Amino acid sequence: MKKLIPSILLLFSYSMLYAQDRKITLNLKDKSILTLFKEIQLQSGYNIVFSDEIVSDTMLVSIYASRLPVSKVLDSTLSKKQLFYRLLSDRMIVIGSIMLLKKEDLDTRSTLLSGTIVNSEDHAVPFVTIGLFDGAMQINGAIGGEHGNFQFRHTLKANKAYTLKISSLGYEGLNLNFSLTGNELQLKEFAKFKLKPKARQLKEVTVSGDQKVIEVDGGNIVFNVSKSISAHGLNGLELLGRAPGVTVGTDNNVSLNGKSGTSILIDGKQTYLSGKEIAEVLRSMSSSDIKSIEIISSPSAKYDAAGTAGIINIKTLKSVIQGFNAGFTTGFSYGLNLRSNQDLSVSYRKNKINLYGGYSHFIGHYSYLYGADRLQEGKFFNSFTDDTDKRNRMGSRLGADFAIDKNQTVGVLLNGNFIFGGGITDTRTEIGAAATTEVDQVLTAINDYYSQQTQRYNVNLNYKYEDTLGRIINFDADYGDFTKRAGNLQSNRYTAINNVVLSDNLYRSLNGIDIGLKAVKLDYTTNLWKGKLETGAKYSSVSAGNDSRFLEVQANSEVLDPSRSNKFVYIEEIASAYLNYKRDLHKWQLQAGLRVENSASEGKLEVISPISENAKSIRRNYTNLFPFFSASIKPSAPHTFSISYSRRIDRPAYQNLNPFIYLLDELSYWQGNPFLQPQLSHRALLQYVYKSATILGLSYTYTDNFSVEVTDTVDQTRIVMVPRNLGVQKHVALTLTQTLVPYKWWNITFNGALFQIYNDIDFGAGRTLKLRQTAARLNLQQTFKLPHRFNAEVVGFYNSKRLAGANQFARATSQLDLGLQRSFIDNKATLRLVFSDIYKGSKASSTQSVAGLFIHNYSYYETRQIKLNFSYRFATGNSKGPRSRSSALENENGRIK
């Protein structure tokens, strides 16, 4: 299968003979003509495309050539088979039929389409690709001539909608919707088409002159990390908080436009890790390894149903350059501590093979300052914690892709993420009567995390088949392992106001987490009924084990406390299948799909205790249907309106189902909930896009079985943090993303969200709350091109007062970052200086209350920093890029990129 539409290959009227001097050596006797084409591709680098209707593997050729130009080889063989060739570009040759070409020329009943393509300076653009589409199906096309003109014939119907798609290397694509009247069925002459410049080819890389920091792609918002000066030197979690509409809370909870329940993917694949675990993985990733962050507000049925707020897809970098290429970044940052970051990436790409790898690390301490002032049962508990994280973070990856042929690619990718080191928290809690505000006693709790280690390994095997008929088969197999070990020595000392020690206890906790995952996924895409059909199936198995031991340290021994020690094993299997179909109908594009997912899980406790409510094993088995529908209309070229609906799910994190109690100090602890149920949502989105520069959206999400971690009382002095299903949450959001270019040297990107959250929740024991809060999140990013090859960036964030979690009201926060960048050594080296959170506006503060419990929380993470980063990249090859598949003249979606 080489080409879908034969007519596209028949009407090339110009060739670039000057580029046909590449010489090849052949010795073929009675071999298929397909063998000849493969040899030409391998030896010369040309891509040869043709139609099965005009070229057959039964055509035999015999040829001997020693260092003969490609043009002479083709001239001597094709004419004998009633074939001809044209050179589309310096790397693509198309094959056509002389007989079909003559027949097309004689057909006077068809419509003759003609026009001229010029650039912004009114100069002709040669050899442009023109495609004629009926809905989503390409039905004909041509290649423009040397002087920008084109013409070809096709039988068209009156008053029927068609589309011309015009593309050329170095220019933005242009789409024109049109229909013919009865008088135009013989001849349709178009006015001049003007193409805008898009990119400039350099020796090593392709520099996209129009790519902005934030772009709109098909209704999704894309944050191009490499285009942001202030994004360099960050880890993946810090970077995520800079994406449009994304907020990362102090508890590492990620929300999108104020709504929690976001699914985070890496290169389109699930991580199968919960909030805390995925946060640690992201902390070990470097921004230099991340290409972009894609915000998918309305995922189709093709995606896993997880994520009631939407999907965040983190795309990593792959080299598109032939030969050996490498780059490194080294940098320092200083806030309250001095830290260093380094990363190295290498790749080697030649012909069918692409090898790549990377390593990065962050070394240094991080400072967290946080506290809570609590009123409970007539007493106050005012605590403050100085937290120093001494862990170092490392990330690595190694991958290989191999193109079996033009249609098939296999690849393997290994990822490793590591966190190791110590840490210490020093918490001082003042306790007294609320009526007098006098301190009666003080609790000092020091947690010495003398041993901490996290490791994550993941292996992915991929096979992809893609042919010229639009058929795509993609198979993925994943195997992953996540382990976490922590040893903590905790002291709890009570002293009276006169410094007399009332009690002094010492505890040791040893925690181990082991998570293993296996997953296989098969996706199939094909053209059907002038549309596109997508279907697939997936199976995943996750096993999560938690071994927690709590010991009381005494004078001569350590005694295990069985009420606070346990082993918990959780096994979950999810089987799913989906069907998704999309089709263009005139100015409309319709898409509908259905996903079915079956979840079977079992949680096992080794010891029955009051904590688990006498349940040693908890089993669940449930099946859910997740429909998806979207409809979009494009009344004219710059305007697109769409509406979509989807049903989605958030399953409980594995550790949240573990009923074990984690002691934070003797007054507060964390506890899991084995009876936690998944939350389900219905989400509708109305969206308007203008010229891919403006995107306006209005969304409504209704979440049932709303689950969140809450803080509640245990007795008169102690509190517990526990995840629960509380009731219903309603979320309405109005979002706007706008890019502006007032001048060539000034780019502005604005992203804002105005949203309202309504929580109708029940804490139990008659404690019901109906909470409502309207809030706003604003992000303004500006880049400036300055003289002497300097670039500057100003980034500002603002979050108004908002309702977070169940009943927590957070005060407004803001942040202002400044960045300066200069490139030198032929743009291979870059120096960046960033001053982030200049006035410490990111300090967080919140309040929460329920039935006699009031808590004021506050925190500050070390966000005010000065960062200096130096990057250098070099290449021995050129930007020839991957071998093009014949099905992707406009867009190739293969693994080798």
Tab-separated table of N, CA and C in Angstrom, residues 16 18-20 22 37 40-42 44-49 70 86-94 168-170 201 206 320-322 349 406 878-886 888-890 892:
chain	number	residue	atom	x	y	z
A	16	MET	N	12.537	18.935	-10.457
A	16	MET	CA	13.762	19.649	-10.102
A	16	MET	C	14.952	18.765	-10.489
A	18	TYR	N	17.915	19.389	-11.182
A	18	TYR	CA	19.219	19.697	-10.629
A	18	TYR	C	19.508	18.881	-9.372
A	19	ALA	N	18.476	18.330	-8.728
A	19	ALA	CA	18.677	17.597	-7.482
A	19	ALA	C	18.797	16.100	-7.705
A	20	GLN	N	18.770	15.655	-8.947
A	20	GLN	CA	18.733	14.221	-9.222
A	20	GLN	C	20.113	13.648	-9.542
A	22	ARG	N	22.148	12.284	-7.299
A	22	ARG	CA	22.564	11.299	-6.321
A	22	ARG	C	22.787	9.973	-7.037
A	37	PHE	N	12.619	0.298	-6.025
A	37	PHE	CA	12.282	1.499	-5.258
A	37	PHE	C	12.916	1.463	-3.864
A	40	ILE	N	16.600	2.315	-4.111
A	40	ILE	CA	16.793	3.753	-4.334
A	40	ILE	C	16.623	4.526	-3.025
A	41	GLN	N	15.605	4.154	-2.266
A	41	GLN	CA	15.370	4.832	-0.980
A	41	GLN	C	16.532	4.632	-0.027
A	42	LEU	N	17.056	3.394	0.046
A	42	LEU	CA	18.128	3.105	0.993
A	42	LEU	C	19.431	3.815	0.618
A	44	SER	N	19.889	6.471	-1.634
A	44	SER	CA	19.866	7.900	-1.958
A	44	SER	C	19.181	8.754	-0.910
A	45	GLY	N	18.332	8.136	-0.078
A	45	GLY	CA	17.584	8.911	0.897
A	45	GLY	C	16.273	9.451	0.370
A	46	TYR	N	15.982	9.247	-0.928
A	46	TYR	CA	14.689	9.673	-1.464
A	46	TYR	C	13.564	8.832	-0.863
A	47	ASN	N	12.404	9.425	-0.697
A	47	ASN	CA	11.179	8.698	-0.398
A	47	ASN	C	10.377	8.579	-1.686
A	48	ILE	N	9.966	7.366	-2.024
A	48	ILE	CA	9.228	7.129	-3.268
A	48	ILE	C	7.799	6.742	-2.912
A	49	VAL	N	6.832	7.508	-3.443
A	49	VAL	CA	5.424	7.238	-3.173
A	49	VAL	C	4.703	6.955	-4.488
A	70	VAL	N	20.267	8.783	-10.045
A	70	VAL	CA	18.912	8.268	-9.860
A	70	VAL	C	18.042	8.592	-11.069
A	86	ARG	N	8.181	12.292	-10.991
A	86	ARG	CA	8.433	13.705	-10.755
A	86	ARG	C	9.093	13.849	-9.383
A	87	LEU	N	10.001	14.791	-9.261
A	87	LEU	CA	10.677	15.073	-8.000
A	87	LEU	C	9.878	16.130	-7.258
A	88	LEU	N	9.215	15.714	-6.160
A	88	LEU	CA	8.385	16.636	-5.399
A	88	LEU	C	9.225	17.627	-4.606
A	89	SER	N	10.320	17.161	-4.012
A	89	SER	CA	11.241	18.015	-3.266
A	89	SER	C	12.608	17.372	-3.360
A	90	ASP	N	13.548	17.869	-2.570
A	90	ASP	CA	14.891	17.307	-2.645
A	90	ASP	C	14.989	15.935	-1.992
A	91	ARG	N	13.850	15.378	-1.512
A	91	ARG	CA	13.895	14.055	-0.903
A	91	ARG	C	12.660	13.211	-1.187
A	92	MET	N	11.791	13.632	-2.102
A	92	MET	CA	10.587	12.855	-2.382
A	92	MET	C	10.365	12.748	-3.886
A	93	ILE	N	10.132	11.501	-4.339
A	93	ILE	CA	9.840	11.201	-5.733
A	93	ILE	C	8.464	10.555	-5.805
A	94	VAL	N	7.637	11.003	-6.750
A	94	VAL	CA	6.325	10.409	-6.943
A	94	VAL	C	6.276	9.723	-8.308
A	168	SER	N	3.228	23.936	2.067
A	168	SER	CA	4.566	24.006	1.484
A	168	SER	C	5.575	24.142	2.603
A	169	LEU	N	6.713	23.516	2.437
A	169	LEU	CA	7.768	23.561	3.443
A	169	LEU	C	8.173	24.997	3.711
A	170	GLY	N	8.134	25.396	4.990
A	170	GLY	CA	8.530	26.745	5.357
A	170	GLY	C	7.377	27.722	5.448
A	201	GLN	N	14.973	26.794	7.884
A	201	GLN	CA	15.816	25.631	8.066
A	201	GLN	C	17.259	26.054	8.316
A	206	THR	N	15.582	22.911	13.108
A	206	THR	CA	14.537	23.706	12.481
A	206	THR	C	14.022	24.697	13.495
A	320	VAL	N	15.266	15.178	16.177
A	320	VAL	CA	14.847	14.993	14.787
A	320	VAL	C	16.033	15.177	13.850
A	321	ILE	N	17.240	15.159	14.394
A	321	ILE	CA	18.431	15.492	13.620
A	321	ILE	C	19.196	14.234	13.288
A	322	GLN	N	19.629	14.136	12.055
A	322	GLN	CA	20.450	13.012	11.618
A	322	GLN	C	21.839	13.122	12.227
A	349	ARG	N	21.202	9.162	15.183
A	349	ARG	CA	20.158	8.792	14.250
A	349	ARG	C	20.735	8.630	12.862
A	406	LYS	N	8.850	1.291	5.524
A	406	LYS	CA	8.177	2.585	5.500
A	406	LYS	C	6.923	2.613	6.357
A	878	ASN	N	22.435	16.923	10.163
A	878	ASN	CA	21.604	18.025	9.695
A	878	ASN	C	20.155	17.715	10.023
A	879	SER	N	19.321	18.656	9.710
A	879	SER	CA	17.907	18.531	10.087
A	879	SER	C	17.090	17.848	9.014
A	880	LYS	N	17.680	16.837	8.404
A	880	LYS	CA	16.922	16.123	7.386
A	880	LYS	C	15.681	15.466	7.972
A	881	GLY	N	15.790	15.047	9.222
A	881	GLY	CA	14.610	14.514	9.900
A	881	GLY	C	14.350	13.075	9.536
A	882	PRO	N	13.247	12.538	9.948
A	882	PRO	CA	12.941	11.131	9.753
A	882	PRO	C	12.571	10.812	8.318
A	883	ARG	N	12.683	9.537	7.994
A	883	ARG	CA	12.216	9.091	6.688
A	883	ARG	C	10.718	9.263	6.636
A	884	SER	N	10.256	10.038	5.661
A	884	SER	CA	8.834	10.383	5.613
A	884	SER	C	8.004	9.203	5.162
A	885	ARG	N	6.898	8.976	5.851
A	885	ARG	CA	5.943	7.969	5.398
A	885	ARG	C	5.041	8.583	4.343
A	886	SER	N	4.687	7.779	3.350
A	886	SER	CA	3.938	8.322	2.224
A	886	SER	C	2.533	8.743	2.608
A	888	ALA	N	1.875	10.690	5.060
A	888	ALA	CA	1.947	11.889	5.881
A	888	ALA	C	2.696	12.997	5.164
A	889	LEU	N	2.173	13.413	4.025
A	889	LEU	CA	2.795	14.540	3.352
A	889	LEU	C	2.640	15.812	4.179
A	890	GLU	N	1.549	15.899	4.942
A	890	GLU	CA	1.336	17.090	5.753
A	890	GLU	C	1.705	16.863	7.211
A	892	GLU	N	3.188	13.731	10.011
A	892	GLU	CA	3.604	12.364	10.267
A	892	GLU	C	3.576	12.103	11.749
